[in-house]
Coordinates of C-alpha atoms in Angstrom, one line a residue:
M107 CA -5.6 1.8 -58.1
S108 CA -2.5 0.1 -56.7
F109 CA 0.0 1.1 -54.0
P110 CA 3.7 0.2 -53.7
A111 CA 4.3 -3.0 -51.7
W112 CA 6.4 -1.3 -49.1
I113 CA 3.5 0.8 -47.7
P114 CA 2.4 -1.9 -45.2
F115 CA 6.0 -1.9 -43.9
L116 CA 5.8 1.8 -43.3
V117 CA 2.6 1.4 -41.3
L118 CA 4.3 -1.4 -39.3
F119 CA 7.3 0.9 -38.7
L120 CA 5.1 3.6 -37.2
F121 CA 4.0 1.2 -34.4
V122 CA 7.1 -0.8 -33.6
G123 CA 9.5 0.0 -30.8
L124 CA 6.7 0.8 -28.2
P125 CA 8.3 0.1 -24.8
T126 CA 6.9 -2.6 -22.5
V127 CA 6.6 -1.4 -18.9
Q128 CA 6.9 -4.1 -16.3
A129 CA 6.2 -3.3 -12.7
A130 CA 8.4 -4.8 -10.1
S131 CA 8.6 -4.7 -6.3
S132 CA 10.8 -6.2 -3.7
S133 CA 10.6 -6.7 0.0
E134 CA 12.3 -8.7 2.6
A135 CA 10.8 -12.1 2.9
F136 CA 9.8 -13.2 6.5
D137 CA 7.8 -16.4 5.8
D138 CA 9.7 -19.2 7.5
G139 CA 7.6 -18.9 10.7
S140 CA 10.6 -18.4 13.0
V141 CA 10.9 -15.6 15.6
I142 CA 12.7 -12.6 14.2
R143 CA 15.4 -11.4 16.6
L144 CA 17.0 -8.1 15.8
S145 CA 19.8 -5.9 17.1
L146 CA 19.5 -2.1 16.6
E147 CA 21.9 -2.2 13.7
E148 CA 19.9 -5.0 12.0
A149 CA 16.6 -3.2 12.5
V150 CA 18.0 0.0 11.0
A151 CA 19.3 -1.9 8.0
I152 CA 16.0 -3.6 7.4
S153 CA 14.0 -0.3 7.7
L154 CA 16.3 1.6 5.4
R155 CA 15.9 -1.2 2.9
Q156 CA 12.2 -1.9 2.9
N157 CA 10.3 0.7 4.7
R158 CA 7.4 1.7 2.5
N159 CA 7.9 5.4 2.7
I160 CA 11.5 5.0 1.7
I161 CA 10.5 2.9 -1.3
R162 CA 7.9 5.5 -2.3
S163 CA 10.6 8.3 -2.0
K164 CA 12.9 6.3 -4.2
N165 CA 10.1 5.9 -6.8
D166 CA 9.8 9.7 -6.7
E167 CA 13.5 10.0 -7.3
E168 CA 13.4 7.6 -10.3
S169 CA 10.4 9.6 -11.7
A170 CA 12.5 12.7 -11.5
E171 CA 15.4 10.9 -13.3
L172 CA 12.9 9.9 -16.1
N173 CA 11.8 13.5 -16.4
L174 CA 15.4 14.6 -16.8
N175 CA 15.9 12.0 -19.5
S176 CA 12.9 13.3 -21.3
A177 CA 14.2 16.9 -21.0
H178 CA 17.5 15.8 -22.6
S179 CA 15.6 14.0 -25.4
N180 CA 14.4 17.4 -26.7
F181 CA 17.9 17.9 -28.1
D182 CA 18.3 14.4 -29.6
I183 CA 18.3 13.7 -33.3
K184 CA 14.8 12.8 -34.1
L185 CA 13.7 10.6 -37.0
T186 CA 10.0 11.0 -37.6
P187 CA 8.1 8.9 -40.1
A188 CA 5.0 10.3 -41.8
G189 CA 2.5 9.0 -44.2
G190 CA -1.1 9.1 -45.4
I191 CA -3.5 7.4 -47.6
G192 CA -6.8 8.8 -48.9
I193 CA -9.2 9.4 -51.8
T194 CA -10.1 12.8 -53.3
D195 CA -12.8 12.8 -56.0
N196 CA -12.4 9.1 -56.5
V197 CA -8.7 9.6 -57.1
G198 CA -6.4 7.6 -54.8
E199 CA -3.6 9.5 -53.1
F200 CA -0.8 8.5 -50.8
N201 CA 2.4 10.1 -49.5
S202 CA 5.2 8.8 -47.4
G203 CA 8.3 10.3 -45.9
V204 CA 10.6 10.8 -43.0
S205 CA 11.8 13.9 -41.2
L206 CA 15.3 14.1 -39.7
S207 CA 15.5 17.0 -37.2
K208 CA 17.8 18.3 -34.5
K209 CA 17.6 21.2 -32.0
L210 CA 20.8 22.7 -30.6
Y211 CA 21.3 24.1 -27.2
N212 CA 21.7 27.6 -28.5
G213 CA 18.1 27.4 -29.9
M214 CA 18.9 26.7 -33.6
S215 CA 17.0 23.9 -35.1
F216 CA 17.2 22.3 -38.5
S217 CA 15.4 19.5 -40.3
T218 CA 15.4 17.7 -43.6
T219 CA 12.5 15.8 -45.0
P220 CA 12.6 13.5 -48.0
S221 CA 9.2 12.2 -49.2
V222 CA 7.4 10.5 -52.0
G223 CA 3.8 10.5 -53.1
K224 CA 1.2 9.4 -55.6
S225 CA -1.8 11.3 -56.9
G226 CA -3.9 9.7 -59.6
S227 CA -1.6 8.3 -62.2
G228 CA 1.4 10.4 -61.3
Y229 CA 4.2 10.2 -58.7
N230 CA 6.2 13.0 -57.1
S231 CA 9.2 13.3 -54.8
R232 CA 10.3 16.1 -52.6
L233 CA 13.4 17.0 -50.5
A234 CA 13.0 19.9 -48.1
F235 CA 15.5 21.6 -45.8
S236 CA 14.7 24.1 -43.1
L237 CA 16.8 26.1 -40.6
D238 CA 15.3 28.2 -37.8
I239 CA 17.6 30.6 -35.9
P240 CA 16.2 32.6 -32.9
L241 CA 18.0 36.0 -32.7
L242 CA 16.8 37.5 -29.4
K243 CA 14.2 36.1 -27.0
F244 CA 14.8 32.4 -27.5
S245 CA 18.5 32.6 -28.3
G246 CA 21.3 31.1 -26.2
D247 CA 22.0 28.3 -23.8
L248 CA 20.3 29.8 -20.8
V249 CA 16.8 29.8 -22.2
N250 CA 16.9 26.7 -24.3
R251 CA 18.4 24.5 -21.6
E252 CA 15.8 25.8 -19.1
I253 CA 13.8 22.5 -19.1
I254 CA 17.0 20.5 -18.4
R255 CA 18.1 22.8 -15.6
S256 CA 14.6 22.7 -14.1
S257 CA 14.5 18.9 -14.3
E258 CA 18.0 18.7 -12.7
F259 CA 16.8 20.9 -9.9
A260 CA 13.7 18.7 -9.4
L261 CA 15.9 15.6 -9.3
R262 CA 18.2 17.2 -6.6
N263 CA 15.1 18.0 -4.6
A264 CA 13.8 14.4 -5.0
E265 CA 17.2 13.1 -3.9
R266 CA 17.2 15.3 -0.9
G267 CA 13.6 14.3 -0.1
A268 CA 14.6 10.6 -0.3
F269 CA 17.5 11.2 2.0
Q270 CA 15.4 13.0 4.5
T271 CA 13.0 10.2 4.5
Q272 CA 15.8 7.8 5.3
E273 CA 16.9 10.0 8.1
N274 CA 13.4 10.1 9.5
I275 CA 13.0 6.3 9.3
F276 CA 16.4 5.9 10.9
M277 CA 15.3 8.0 13.8
D278 CA 11.9 6.3 14.0
T279 CA 13.7 2.9 14.1
V280 CA 16.0 4.0 16.9
T281 CA 13.1 5.4 18.9
G282 CA 11.0 2.3 18.4
F283 CA 13.8 0.0 19.3
Y284 CA 14.5 1.7 22.6
T285 CA 10.8 2.2 23.3
I286 CA 10.4 -1.6 23.2
S287 CA 13.5 -2.0 25.4
E288 CA 12.1 0.4 28.0
L289 CA 8.6 -1.1 28.0
K290 CA 10.1 -4.6 28.3
Q291 CA 11.9 -3.7 31.5
T292 CA 8.9 -1.8 32.7
V293 CA 6.8 -4.9 32.4
E294 CA 9.5 -6.9 34.2
L295 CA 9.6 -4.3 37.0
N296 CA 5.8 -4.4 37.4
Q297 CA 5.8 -8.2 37.4
F298 CA 8.4 -8.1 40.2
L299 CA 6.4 -5.5 42.2
V300 CA 3.2 -7.5 41.9
Q301 CA 4.9 -10.6 43.3
R302 CA 6.7 -8.5 45.9
F303 CA 3.5 -6.7 47.2
E304 CA 1.5 -10.0 47.2
R305 CA 4.3 -11.5 49.4
H306 CA 4.0 -8.5 51.7
S307 CA 0.3 -9.0 51.9
T308 CA 0.8 -12.7 52.8
I309 CA 3.4 -11.8 55.5
A310 CA 1.1 -9.0 56.9
K311 CA -1.8 -11.4 57.2
T312 CA 0.3 -14.0 59.0
K313 CA 1.6 -11.3 61.4
T314 CA -1.8 -9.9 61.9
D315 CA -3.2 -13.3 62.9
I316 CA -0.6 -13.6 65.7
G317 CA -0.9 -10.0 66.7
L318 CA 2.5 -8.8 65.4
A319 CA 1.1 -6.5 62.7
D320 CA -1.7 -4.0 62.1
P321 CA -4.6 -4.8 59.7
F322 CA -3.6 -1.6 57.9
D323 CA -0.4 -3.4 56.8
V324 CA -2.6 -5.9 55.0
Y325 CA -4.7 -3.3 53.3
R326 CA -1.7 -1.3 52.4
S327 CA 0.0 -4.3 50.7
E328 CA -3.1 -5.3 48.8
I329 CA -3.7 -1.8 47.5
Q330 CA -0.1 -1.6 46.3
A331 CA -0.4 -5.1 44.7
R332 CA -3.6 -4.0 42.8
D333 CA -1.9 -0.8 41.6
A334 CA 1.1 -2.8 40.4
Q335 CA -1.3 -5.2 38.5
V336 CA -2.9 -2.2 36.8
S337 CA 0.5 -0.8 35.9
L338 CA 1.5 -4.2 34.6
S339 CA -1.6 -4.6 32.4
N340 CA -1.0 -1.1 31.0
S341 CA 2.6 -1.6 30.3
M342 CA 2.0 -5.0 28.6
E343 CA -0.6 -3.4 26.3
M344 CA 1.8 -0.5 25.5
L345 CA 4.6 -3.1 24.7
K346 CA 2.3 -5.0 22.3
N347 CA 1.3 -1.8 20.5
A348 CA 5.0 -0.7 20.3
R349 CA 6.0 -4.0 18.8
D350 CA 3.2 -3.8 16.2
D351 CA 4.3 -0.2 15.3
F352 CA 7.8 -1.5 15.0
K353 CA 6.8 -4.2 12.6
S354 CA 4.9 -1.7 10.5
L355 CA 8.0 0.5 10.4
L356 CA 10.2 -2.4 9.2
A357 CA 7.5 -3.7 6.8
I358 CA 7.4 -7.0 8.6
P359 CA 4.0 -8.9 8.6
Q360 CA 2.0 -8.4 11.7
N361 CA 1.5 -12.1 12.2
R362 CA 5.2 -12.5 12.9
T363 CA 6.9 -12.3 16.3
V364 CA 9.7 -9.7 16.6
K365 CA 12.0 -9.6 19.5
I366 CA 14.9 -7.3 20.1
N367 CA 18.3 -8.3 21.4
D368 CA 18.6 -6.6 24.7
T369 CA 22.0 -5.2 25.7
K370 CA 22.9 -3.3 28.8
I371 CA 22.2 0.3 28.2
Q372 CA 25.3 2.4 28.8
V373 CA 25.8 6.0 28.0
S374 CA 28.9 8.2 27.7
K375 CA 28.9 12.0 27.8
V376 CA 29.1 13.7 24.4
D377 CA 32.1 15.9 24.4
L378 CA 31.3 18.5 21.8
T379 CA 31.3 22.3 22.1
L380 CA 28.5 24.4 20.7
S381 CA 30.7 26.2 18.2
T382 CA 32.0 22.9 16.8
A383 CA 28.6 21.5 16.5
E384 CA 27.3 24.6 14.7
K385 CA 30.2 24.4 12.2
I386 CA 29.5 20.8 11.5
A387 CA 25.8 21.5 11.1
I388 CA 26.3 24.4 8.7
A389 CA 28.7 22.2 6.6
N390 CA 26.4 19.2 6.4
S391 CA 22.8 20.5 6.8
L392 CA 20.6 19.3 4.0
E393 CA 18.2 22.1 4.6
I394 CA 20.9 24.7 4.1
K395 CA 22.0 22.9 0.9
R396 CA 18.4 22.9 -0.3
A397 CA 18.0 26.6 0.5
R398 CA 21.3 27.5 -1.3
D399 CA 20.3 25.5 -4.3
N400 CA 16.9 27.2 -4.3
L401 CA 18.5 30.6 -4.2
K402 CA 20.7 29.6 -7.2
E403 CA 17.6 28.4 -9.0
K404 CA 15.7 31.6 -8.4
K405 CA 18.6 33.6 -9.8
R406 CA 18.7 31.5 -12.9
N407 CA 14.9 31.9 -13.4
S408 CA 15.3 35.7 -13.0
Q409 CA 17.9 35.7 -15.8
I410 CA 15.5 33.8 -18.0
A411 CA 12.7 36.2 -17.1
R412 CA 14.9 39.1 -18.0
Q413 CA 15.6 37.6 -21.4
M414 CA 11.9 36.9 -22.0
I415 CA 11.3 40.7 -22.1
L416 CA 13.1 40.8 -25.5
P417 CA 11.0 40.4 -28.7
D418 CA 10.7 37.1 -30.4
L419 CA 12.8 37.6 -33.6
R420 CA 13.7 34.6 -35.8
L421 CA 15.5 34.0 -39.0
S422 CA 13.9 31.1 -41.0
L423 CA 15.6 29.6 -44.0
A424 CA 14.0 27.0 -46.3
Y425 CA 15.1 25.1 -49.4
T426 CA 13.1 22.6 -51.4
R427 CA 13.9 20.3 -54.4
Q428 CA 11.1 18.3 -56.1
A429 CA 10.4 16.2 -59.1
S430 CA 7.5 14.3 -60.7
A431 CA 7.1 11.3 -63.0
S432 CA 4.4 9.1 -64.5
E433 CA 6.0 5.9 -63.2
F434 CA 7.6 5.0 -59.9
N435 CA 11.2 4.9 -61.2
H436 CA 14.5 6.8 -61.3
D437 CA 12.9 9.8 -62.9
L438 CA 11.8 10.7 -59.3
V439 CA 15.3 11.6 -58.4
D440 CA 15.9 13.7 -61.4
I441 CA 15.2 17.1 -59.8
S442 CA 13.2 19.3 -62.1
E443 CA 12.4 22.2 -59.7
D444 CA 13.9 23.8 -56.7
S445 CA 13.0 26.8 -54.5
W446 CA 14.4 28.6 -51.4
G447 CA 13.2 31.3 -49.0
A448 CA 14.5 33.4 -46.2
Y449 CA 12.3 35.1 -43.6
L450 CA 12.6 37.3 -40.6
V451 CA 9.7 36.5 -38.3
T452 CA 8.6 38.3 -35.1
S453 CA 5.6 38.0 -32.8
G454 CA 4.4 39.0 -29.4
D455 CA 2.9 41.9 -27.4
F456 CA 4.7 45.1 -28.1
A457 CA 4.5 46.4 -24.5
R458 CA 5.4 43.0 -23.0
K459 CA 3.9 44.1 -19.7
I460 CA 3.4 40.4 -18.5
E461 CA 7.0 39.6 -19.2
K462 CA 8.2 42.6 -17.4
N463 CA 6.1 41.9 -14.4
N464 CA 7.4 38.3 -14.4
Y465 CA 10.9 39.7 -14.2
F466 CA 10.1 42.0 -11.3
Q467 CA 8.4 39.1 -9.5
S468 CA 11.5 37.0 -10.1
R469 CA 13.6 39.6 -8.3
L470 CA 11.3 39.5 -5.3
N471 CA 11.6 35.7 -5.4
I472 CA 15.4 36.0 -5.1
Q473 CA 15.0 38.3 -2.0
S474 CA 12.6 35.7 -0.4
A475 CA 15.0 32.9 -1.1
K476 CA 17.8 34.9 0.6
L477 CA 15.6 35.5 3.6
D478 CA 14.7 31.8 3.7
L479 CA 18.4 30.8 3.7
E480 CA 19.2 33.2 6.6
N481 CA 16.2 32.0 8.5
I482 CA 17.2 28.3 8.1
Q483 CA 20.7 29.1 9.2
D484 CA 19.3 30.9 12.3
Q485 CA 17.0 28.0 13.1
L486 CA 19.7 25.5 12.6
S487 CA 21.9 27.3 15.1
K488 CA 19.0 27.5 17.5
S489 CA 18.3 23.8 17.0
V490 CA 21.8 22.7 17.6
R491 CA 22.0 24.8 20.8
G492 CA 18.8 23.2 22.0
R493 CA 20.0 19.7 21.3
I494 CA 23.2 20.2 23.2
D495 CA 21.4 21.9 26.2
N496 CA 19.0 19.0 26.3
L497 CA 21.9 16.5 26.3
N498 CA 23.5 18.4 29.2
E499 CA 20.3 18.5 31.2
A500 CA 19.7 14.8 30.5
W501 CA 23.3 14.0 31.7
D502 CA 22.7 16.0 34.9
R503 CA 19.4 14.1 35.4
I504 CA 21.2 10.8 35.1
R505 CA 23.7 11.8 37.9
V506 CA 20.8 13.0 40.1
I507 CA 18.8 9.7 39.7
E508 CA 21.9 7.6 40.4
K509 CA 22.4 9.5 43.6
K510 CA 18.7 9.0 44.5
I511 CA 19.1 5.3 43.9
L512 CA 21.9 5.2 46.5
D513 CA 19.9 7.1 49.0
T514 CA 16.8 5.0 48.5
T515 CA 18.8 1.8 48.8
G516 CA 20.0 2.9 52.2
K517 CA 16.4 3.8 53.1
L518 CA 15.2 0.4 52.1
K519 CA 17.8 -1.4 54.1
L520 CA 16.9 0.6 57.2
A521 CA 13.2 -0.1 56.7
N522 CA 13.8 -3.8 56.4
V523 CA 15.8 -3.8 59.7
K524 CA 13.0 -2.0 61.5
F525 CA 10.3 -4.2 60.0
N526 CA 12.0 -7.5 60.7
N527 CA 12.6 -6.5 64.3
G528 CA 9.0 -5.4 64.8
L529 CA 9.9 -1.8 65.2
S530 CA 7.6 -0.5 62.5
G531 CA 4.9 -1.7 60.1
N532 CA 5.5 -2.4 56.4
F533 CA 4.6 1.2 55.3
D534 CA 8.2 2.4 55.3
M535 CA 9.5 -0.7 53.5
I536 CA 6.8 -0.6 50.8
E537 CA 7.4 3.1 50.3
A538 CA 11.1 2.5 50.0
E539 CA 10.8 -0.4 47.6
T540 CA 8.4 1.6 45.4
E541 CA 10.7 4.6 45.4
L542 CA 13.7 2.4 44.6
Y543 CA 12.2 0.6 41.6
Q544 CA 10.6 3.8 40.3
A545 CA 14.1 5.4 40.5
R546 CA 15.6 2.5 38.6
L547 CA 12.9 2.9 35.9
D548 CA 13.5 6.7 35.8
L549 CA 17.3 6.0 35.4
L550 CA 16.5 3.6 32.4
R551 CA 14.3 6.2 30.8
A552 CA 16.9 9.0 31.4
K553 CA 19.6 6.9 29.7
I554 CA 17.4 6.0 26.8
N555 CA 16.5 9.7 26.3
Y556 CA 20.1 10.6 26.4
I557 CA 20.9 8.0 23.8
K558 CA 18.0 9.2 21.6
G559 CA 19.2 12.7 22.1
T560 CA 22.7 11.9 20.7
Y561 CA 21.0 10.5 17.5
Q562 CA 18.8 13.6 17.3
L563 CA 21.9 15.8 17.6
R564 CA 23.6 13.8 14.8
K565 CA 20.5 14.2 12.6
T566 CA 20.4 18.0 13.3
M567 CA 24.1 18.3 12.4
G568 CA 23.6 16.2 9.3
T569 CA 25.9 13.3 10.3
L570 CA 23.3 10.6 11.0
I571 CA 23.6 9.1 7.6
E572 CA 26.3 9.9 4.9
Y573 CA 24.7 11.9 2.1

């Protein structure tokens, strides 16, 4: 037996066009061996560009986009080749054809399929048309676009998830940057205190030798020096760990050295009323947008569930023209026979109890979504109020510490005068110095906490990054 020469081309057609997937990744290159110096703005830009969690969230977003494209493809015009070769009772058979089909958004679908085949010594050709029209359950845009609407909802959720990841990484970068700044100054303070107390110890020993100081002054200085050394060692270890965490956050290799550009930390009071902050938050909050979108999606699902209660009734129309010939020639297009048919088809459980329960469940889901929205609005208002209260408390704490620094500075001056004139030991001076530098460290921390609080308020109000 012999087959037409074009059959191998049909087989080749079935396997061409397969897409080639090529994985790609990008990251900031830091391989020149130099020290990386970063301002806060530069650190934020790098983290938003190459943080691994952000890249992963963008991959999730791209995956959701692909799913949406796949959902749309259900309504594309489809050209589907088909063919087969076989033997029955030592008689060779083959058939080959192509189907052109299209589904509409209202649920209607049609197809046309021309084909040609050979069985034994005869050839045959066939041209079939079909039209399927859903009349009740699966009729209309609402039900048939469901996969597209669901994919769009999933994409919006993925976009919001990616944005929230960016917000979190932004805040982590700010926190990490100021943590390093705080620990650096803590290390410098502890280094100064170690040197200062060692000097006190030396002076106390000298004065003790000539009878101008008490041995307790020496012990006191040495104890304070050892405490300062322990604090110095702890703060240096904390600084090292903070820098390592910061490099991981920015996806910078751990064998690189990262230093931040220190600037004088200054704060200015946030002038924002609670009512204004709440209005801004409600207008920009991503959580509220998500809750509103979820409520809208639940309502749409409920409408679909209601339509699913209807019976599945379809009108199917079919028309076929065919011909046969002993040779593979023009006789195959000389139609010798045609047929047509029209059918009303229905299926499904008569009671449709499951569908009805699904609809009732969808109504409960709507009520739950409404409660979720109300709860998120309430929690947002509470969170904004808490952020502003914390900022006000932090601002008051800054003012109190500044006053304490002035008082402690005066106390230290008086202690120095008394010590230098032999009117007292070094106890008052060491105590005053310790209080003064601890107050300066407390002021630094209070200012940093206030700055981080302003960023947290912006995040709560949805104004940290433009969505």
